CSV table of C-alpha atoms and ligand atoms in Angstrom, one decimal:
chain,number,residue,atom,x,y,z
A,1,MET,CA,155.0,41.6,103.6
A,2,SER,CA,155.9,45.1,104.1
A,3,LEU,CA,156.8,47.7,101.5
A,4,ARG,CA,158.0,51.2,102.4
A,5,LEU,CA,157.2,54.2,100.3
A,6,VAL,CA,160.3,56.2,99.9
A,7,GLY,CA,158.6,59.4,98.8
A,8,ASN,CA,157.8,61.3,95.6
A,9,LYS,CA,156.3,64.7,94.5
A,10,HIS,CA,152.9,63.0,94.0
A,11,SER,CA,152.8,59.8,96.0
A,12,VAL,CA,149.2,58.8,96.1
A,13,ILE,CA,147.4,56.2,93.9
A,14,GLY,CA,143.7,56.9,93.4
A,15,VAL,CA,141.0,54.4,92.6
A,16,LEU,CA,138.1,55.9,90.5
A,17,ASP,CA,135.2,55.3,92.8
A,18,LEU,CA,132.1,55.7,90.6
A,19,GLN,CA,131.1,52.1,89.9
A,20,GLY,CA,132.7,48.6,89.7
A,21,GLY,CA,135.5,46.8,91.6
A,22,VAL,CA,136.8,49.7,93.7
A,23,HIS,CA,137.3,48.0,97.0
A,24,GLU,CA,139.3,45.1,95.6
A,25,HIS,CA,141.9,47.6,94.3
A,26,LEU,CA,141.9,49.5,97.6
A,27,GLU,CA,142.7,46.3,99.4
A,28,HIS,CA,145.6,45.5,97.0
A,29,LEU,CA,147.1,49.0,97.4
A,30,GLU,CA,146.8,48.7,101.2
A,31,ARG,CA,148.7,45.4,101.1
A,32,LEU,CA,151.3,46.8,98.7
A,33,GLY,CA,151.9,49.5,101.3
A,34,VAL,CA,151.4,52.6,99.1
A,35,ALA,CA,149.3,55.7,99.9
A,36,TYR,CA,146.0,55.4,98.2
A,37,LYS,CA,142.5,57.0,98.2
A,38,ARG,CA,139.1,56.9,96.6
A,39,VAL,CA,138.6,59.4,93.7
A,40,LYS,CA,135.0,60.7,93.3
A,41,GLN,CA,135.2,64.4,92.5
A,42,ALA,CA,137.4,67.1,91.0
A,43,ASP,CA,139.3,67.9,94.2
A,44,ASP,CA,140.4,64.3,94.6
A,45,PHE,CA,142.8,64.5,91.6
A,46,THR,CA,145.2,67.1,92.9
A,47,ASP,CA,147.9,64.9,94.5
A,48,LEU,CA,147.7,61.8,92.4
A,49,ALA,CA,150.7,60.0,91.0
A,50,GLY,CA,148.4,57.5,89.4
A,51,LEU,CA,144.8,56.5,89.0
A,52,ILE,CA,143.2,53.1,88.6
A,53,ILE,CA,140.0,52.8,86.6
A,54,PRO,CA,138.5,49.6,87.9
A,55,GLY,CA,136.5,46.9,86.1
A,56,GLY,CA,132.7,47.3,86.1
A,57,GLU,CA,130.5,48.4,83.2
A,58,SER,CA,132.3,50.8,80.7
A,59,SER,CA,129.0,52.3,79.4
A,60,CYS,CA,127.9,53.1,83.0
A,61,LEU,CA,131.4,54.5,84.0
A,62,SER,CA,131.5,56.6,80.9
A,63,ARG,CA,128.1,58.2,81.7
A,64,LEU,CA,129.1,58.7,85.3
A,65,LEU,CA,132.3,60.5,84.3
A,66,ASN,CA,130.1,63.0,82.5
A,67,ILE,CA,127.3,63.2,85.1
A,68,PHE,CA,129.9,64.0,87.9
A,69,GLU,CA,131.8,66.3,85.5
A,70,ILE,CA,135.2,64.8,86.1
A,71,LYS,CA,136.1,63.6,82.6
A,72,ASN,CA,137.9,66.8,81.7
A,73,VAL,CA,139.5,67.0,85.2
A,74,LEU,CA,140.8,63.4,84.7
A,75,LEU,CA,142.2,64.3,81.2
A,76,GLU,CA,143.9,67.4,82.6
A,77,ALA,CA,145.5,65.5,85.5
A,78,HIS,CA,146.8,63.0,82.9
A,79,ARG,CA,148.2,65.9,80.8
A,80,ARG,CA,150.0,67.0,84.0
A,81,GLY,CA,151.7,63.6,84.4
A,82,MET,CA,149.2,61.4,86.3
A,83,LYS,CA,149.6,57.7,85.1
A,84,ILE,CA,146.4,55.6,84.6
A,85,TRP,CA,145.8,51.9,84.8
A,86,GLY,CA,142.5,50.6,83.4
A,87,THR,CA,141.4,47.0,84.3
A,88,CYS,CA,138.8,45.5,82.0
A,89,ALA,CA,136.0,48.2,81.7
A,90,GLY,CA,138.8,50.7,82.6
A,91,ALA,CA,140.8,49.5,79.6
A,92,ILE,CA,137.7,50.0,77.4
A,93,LEU,CA,137.4,53.6,78.7
A,94,LEU,CA,141.1,54.3,77.9
A,95,ALA,CA,141.1,52.8,74.4
A,96,MET,CA,141.3,55.1,71.3
A,97,ASN,CA,139.2,52.7,69.3
A,98,VAL,CA,136.2,50.6,70.6
A,99,VAL,CA,134.6,48.2,68.1
A,100,ASP,CA,131.1,49.6,67.1
A,101,GLU,CA,131.2,52.3,69.8
A,102,ALA,CA,132.6,55.8,70.3
A,103,PRO,CA,135.8,55.9,72.5
A,104,CYS,CA,135.6,57.6,75.9
A,105,LEU,CA,139.0,58.9,77.0
A,106,GLY,CA,141.1,57.8,74.0
A,107,LEU,CA,144.5,57.7,75.7
A,108,ILE,CA,146.1,54.6,74.3
A,109,ASN,CA,146.3,53.5,70.7
A,110,ILE,CA,144.5,50.2,70.9
A,111,THR,CA,141.4,48.7,69.4
A,112,ILE,CA,139.3,46.9,71.9
A,113,GLU,CA,136.2,44.7,71.5
A,114,ARG,CA,133.8,44.7,74.5
A,115,ASN,CA,132.6,41.3,75.7
A,116,GLY,CA,135.1,39.7,73.3
A,117,PHE,CA,134.8,36.2,75.0
A,118,GLY,CA,131.0,36.1,75.1
A,119,SER,CA,128.6,36.5,78.0
A,120,GLN,CA,129.2,36.5,81.8
A,121,LEU,CA,129.0,32.7,81.7
A,122,ASP,CA,132.1,32.7,79.5
A,123,SER,CA,134.2,34.2,82.3
A,124,PHE,CA,137.3,32.1,83.2
A,125,VAL,CA,140.5,32.0,85.2
A,126,SER,CA,143.9,31.2,83.7
A,127,GLU,CA,147.6,32.1,84.4
A,128,ALA,CA,150.4,33.5,82.3
A,129,LEU,CA,153.9,34.8,82.4
A,130,ILE,CA,154.3,38.5,81.9
A,131,PRO,CA,158.1,38.9,81.8
A,132,ALA,CA,158.1,42.7,82.3
A,133,VAL,CA,155.9,42.3,85.4
A,134,SER,CA,157.0,39.2,87.2
A,135,PRO,CA,159.5,36.3,86.6
A,136,GLU,CA,156.8,33.8,87.7
A,137,SER,CA,153.4,33.1,86.2
A,138,ILE,CA,150.6,35.1,87.6
A,139,PRO,CA,146.9,34.2,88.0
A,140,LEU,CA,144.5,35.9,85.6
A,141,THR,CA,140.8,36.4,86.0
A,142,PHE,CA,138.7,37.3,83.0
A,143,ILE,CA,135.1,38.5,83.7
A,144,ARG,CA,133.0,39.3,80.6
A,145,ALA,CA,136.3,40.6,79.4
A,146,PRO,CA,137.1,42.7,76.4
A,147,LYS,CA,139.7,41.6,73.8
A,148,ILE,CA,142.4,44.0,72.6
A,149,ILE,CA,142.5,43.1,68.9
A,150,ASP,CA,145.0,45.7,67.7
A,151,ALA,CA,147.7,48.0,69.0
A,152,GLY,CA,149.6,50.9,67.4
A,153,ALA,CA,153.4,51.0,67.0
A,154,ASP,CA,153.7,53.3,70.0
A,155,VAL,CA,152.1,50.6,72.3
A,156,ASN,CA,154.2,48.1,74.2
A,157,VAL,CA,152.4,44.7,74.2
A,158,LEU,CA,153.0,43.1,77.6
A,159,LEU,CA,150.9,39.9,77.1
A,160,LYS,CA,149.4,38.4,74.0
A,161,ILE,CA,147.4,35.2,74.2
A,162,ASP,CA,146.1,33.4,71.1
A,163,ASP,CA,144.6,36.1,68.8
A,164,TYR,CA,144.3,38.9,71.4
A,165,ILE,CA,146.3,41.2,73.6
A,166,ALA,CA,145.6,40.9,77.3
A,167,ALA,CA,147.9,43.6,78.7
A,168,ALA,CA,149.6,46.6,77.1
A,169,GLU,CA,151.0,50.0,77.9
A,170,ASN,CA,152.3,53.3,76.5
A,171,GLU,CA,154.4,55.8,78.5
A,172,SER,CA,151.5,56.9,80.7
A,173,ILE,CA,148.8,54.3,80.4
A,174,LEU,CA,148.6,50.6,81.4
A,175,VAL,CA,145.7,48.4,80.3
A,176,THR,CA,144.8,44.8,81.4
A,177,VAL,CA,141.7,43.0,80.2
A,178,PHE,CA,141.8,40.8,83.2
A,179,HIS,CA,141.5,41.5,87.0
A,180,PRO,CA,144.6,41.2,89.1
A,181,GLU,CA,142.6,42.7,92.0
A,182,LEU,CA,140.5,39.5,92.1
A,183,THR,CA,143.5,37.3,92.8
A,184,GLY,CA,146.0,37.2,95.7
A,185,CYS,CA,148.8,38.5,93.5
A,186,LEU,CA,150.1,42.1,93.8
A,187,ALA,CA,152.6,41.9,90.9
A,188,LEU,CA,150.5,44.2,88.6
A,189,HIS,CA,149.8,46.7,91.4
A,190,ARG,CA,153.5,46.8,92.1
A,191,TYR,CA,154.3,47.3,88.4
A,192,PHE,CA,151.8,50.2,88.2
A,193,ALA,CA,153.2,51.8,91.4
A,194,LEU,CA,156.7,51.7,89.8
A,195,LYS,CA,155.3,53.1,86.6
A,196,CYS,CA,153.9,56.0,88.7
A,197,GLY,CA,157.4,56.7,90.0
A,198,LEU,CA,156.8,55.4,93.5
A,199,LYS,CA,159.7,53.8,95.2
A,200,LEU,CA,159.0,50.5,96.8
A,201,ALA,CA,161.7,49.5,99.3
A,202,ASP,CA,160.9,45.8,99.1
A,203,ASP,CA,161.8,44.4,95.7
A,204,SER,CA,160.6,40.8,96.2
A,205,ARG,CA,159.0,39.8,92.9
A,206,ASN,CA,155.7,38.1,92.8
A,207,TYR,CA,153.7,39.0,95.8
A,208,ILE,CA,151.3,36.1,95.9
A,209,ASP,CA,150.0,35.9,99.5
A,210,PRO,CA,148.9,32.3,100.3
A,211,LEU,CA,146.7,33.6,103.1
A,212,TRP,CA,144.7,36.0,100.8
A,213,LYS,CA,141.0,35.3,100.5
A,214,ILE,CA,138.6,36.4,97.8
A,215,SER,CA,136.5,38.1,100.5
A,216,SER,CA,139.5,40.3,101.7
A,217,TRP,CA,138.1,43.4,100.0
A,218,THR,CA,134.8,43.4,102.0
A,219,LYS,CA,136.2,45.4,104.9
A,220,TYR,CA,136.8,48.3,102.4
A,221,ALA,CA,133.1,48.2,101.5
A,222,GLY,CA,132.0,48.4,105.2
A,223,ILE,CA,130.3,45.0,105.0
A,224,ALA,CA,132.8,42.8,106.9
B,1,LIG,N1,131.8,43.8,79.9
B,1,LIG,C1,132.1,45.0,80.6
B,1,LIG,C2,132.1,46.2,79.7
B,1,LIG,O1,131.9,46.1,78.5
B,1,LIG,C3,133.5,44.9,81.3
B,1,LIG,C4,133.5,43.8,82.3
B,1,LIG,C5,134.5,44.0,83.4
B,1,LIG,O2,134.9,45.1,83.7
B,1,LIG,N2,134.7,42.9,84.2
B,1,LIG,O3,132.2,47.3,80.2
């Protein structure tokens, strides 16, 4: 599959590279055919159309944002127009309300409950149709996932399952409690790239690569 980037003022998507599933997102962005980079320090934010905050451990990520002194830089880049997508722990960092905890970035009006499904052993895979994202069902991977239990009127719910919201967005923020980067599907990465204003020449819809392997990300970690 080949996608061509048609060009934009800011055309790079960054992946916050402090902790968590960084390489898996880098691999998906590479396959999507967009310009991407790791984001570790203040200078890395200058040319970003969008930033992905990966899954990992939200308490750890929030401490590292402070230790590396990039929390305010990130918030300033968002004020200047940078879009942000948080997957799982990333969604927790972006929420305005976190059950029994102080919020971190507070950029989307949702209430989120950490570890809403239970322990690591309660992780599971599933699939669902998200009409705004893809006309076909996409695979979903939940790993010690949070539950979004409420969303404000200014939030667009993209996917609700049973009693919780699994994907939502406002004008500048996208949150998913599951991990598209741990499946072969590029539909959510494509959706975020379009939200960031990137032009993708190939408009095919679902982007599930049958040859994709769960180990595909390892070459981005220098261990393949
Ligand atoms: N349970 C983790 C947290 O609360 C999130 C897990 C994940 O990102 N897969 O931060």
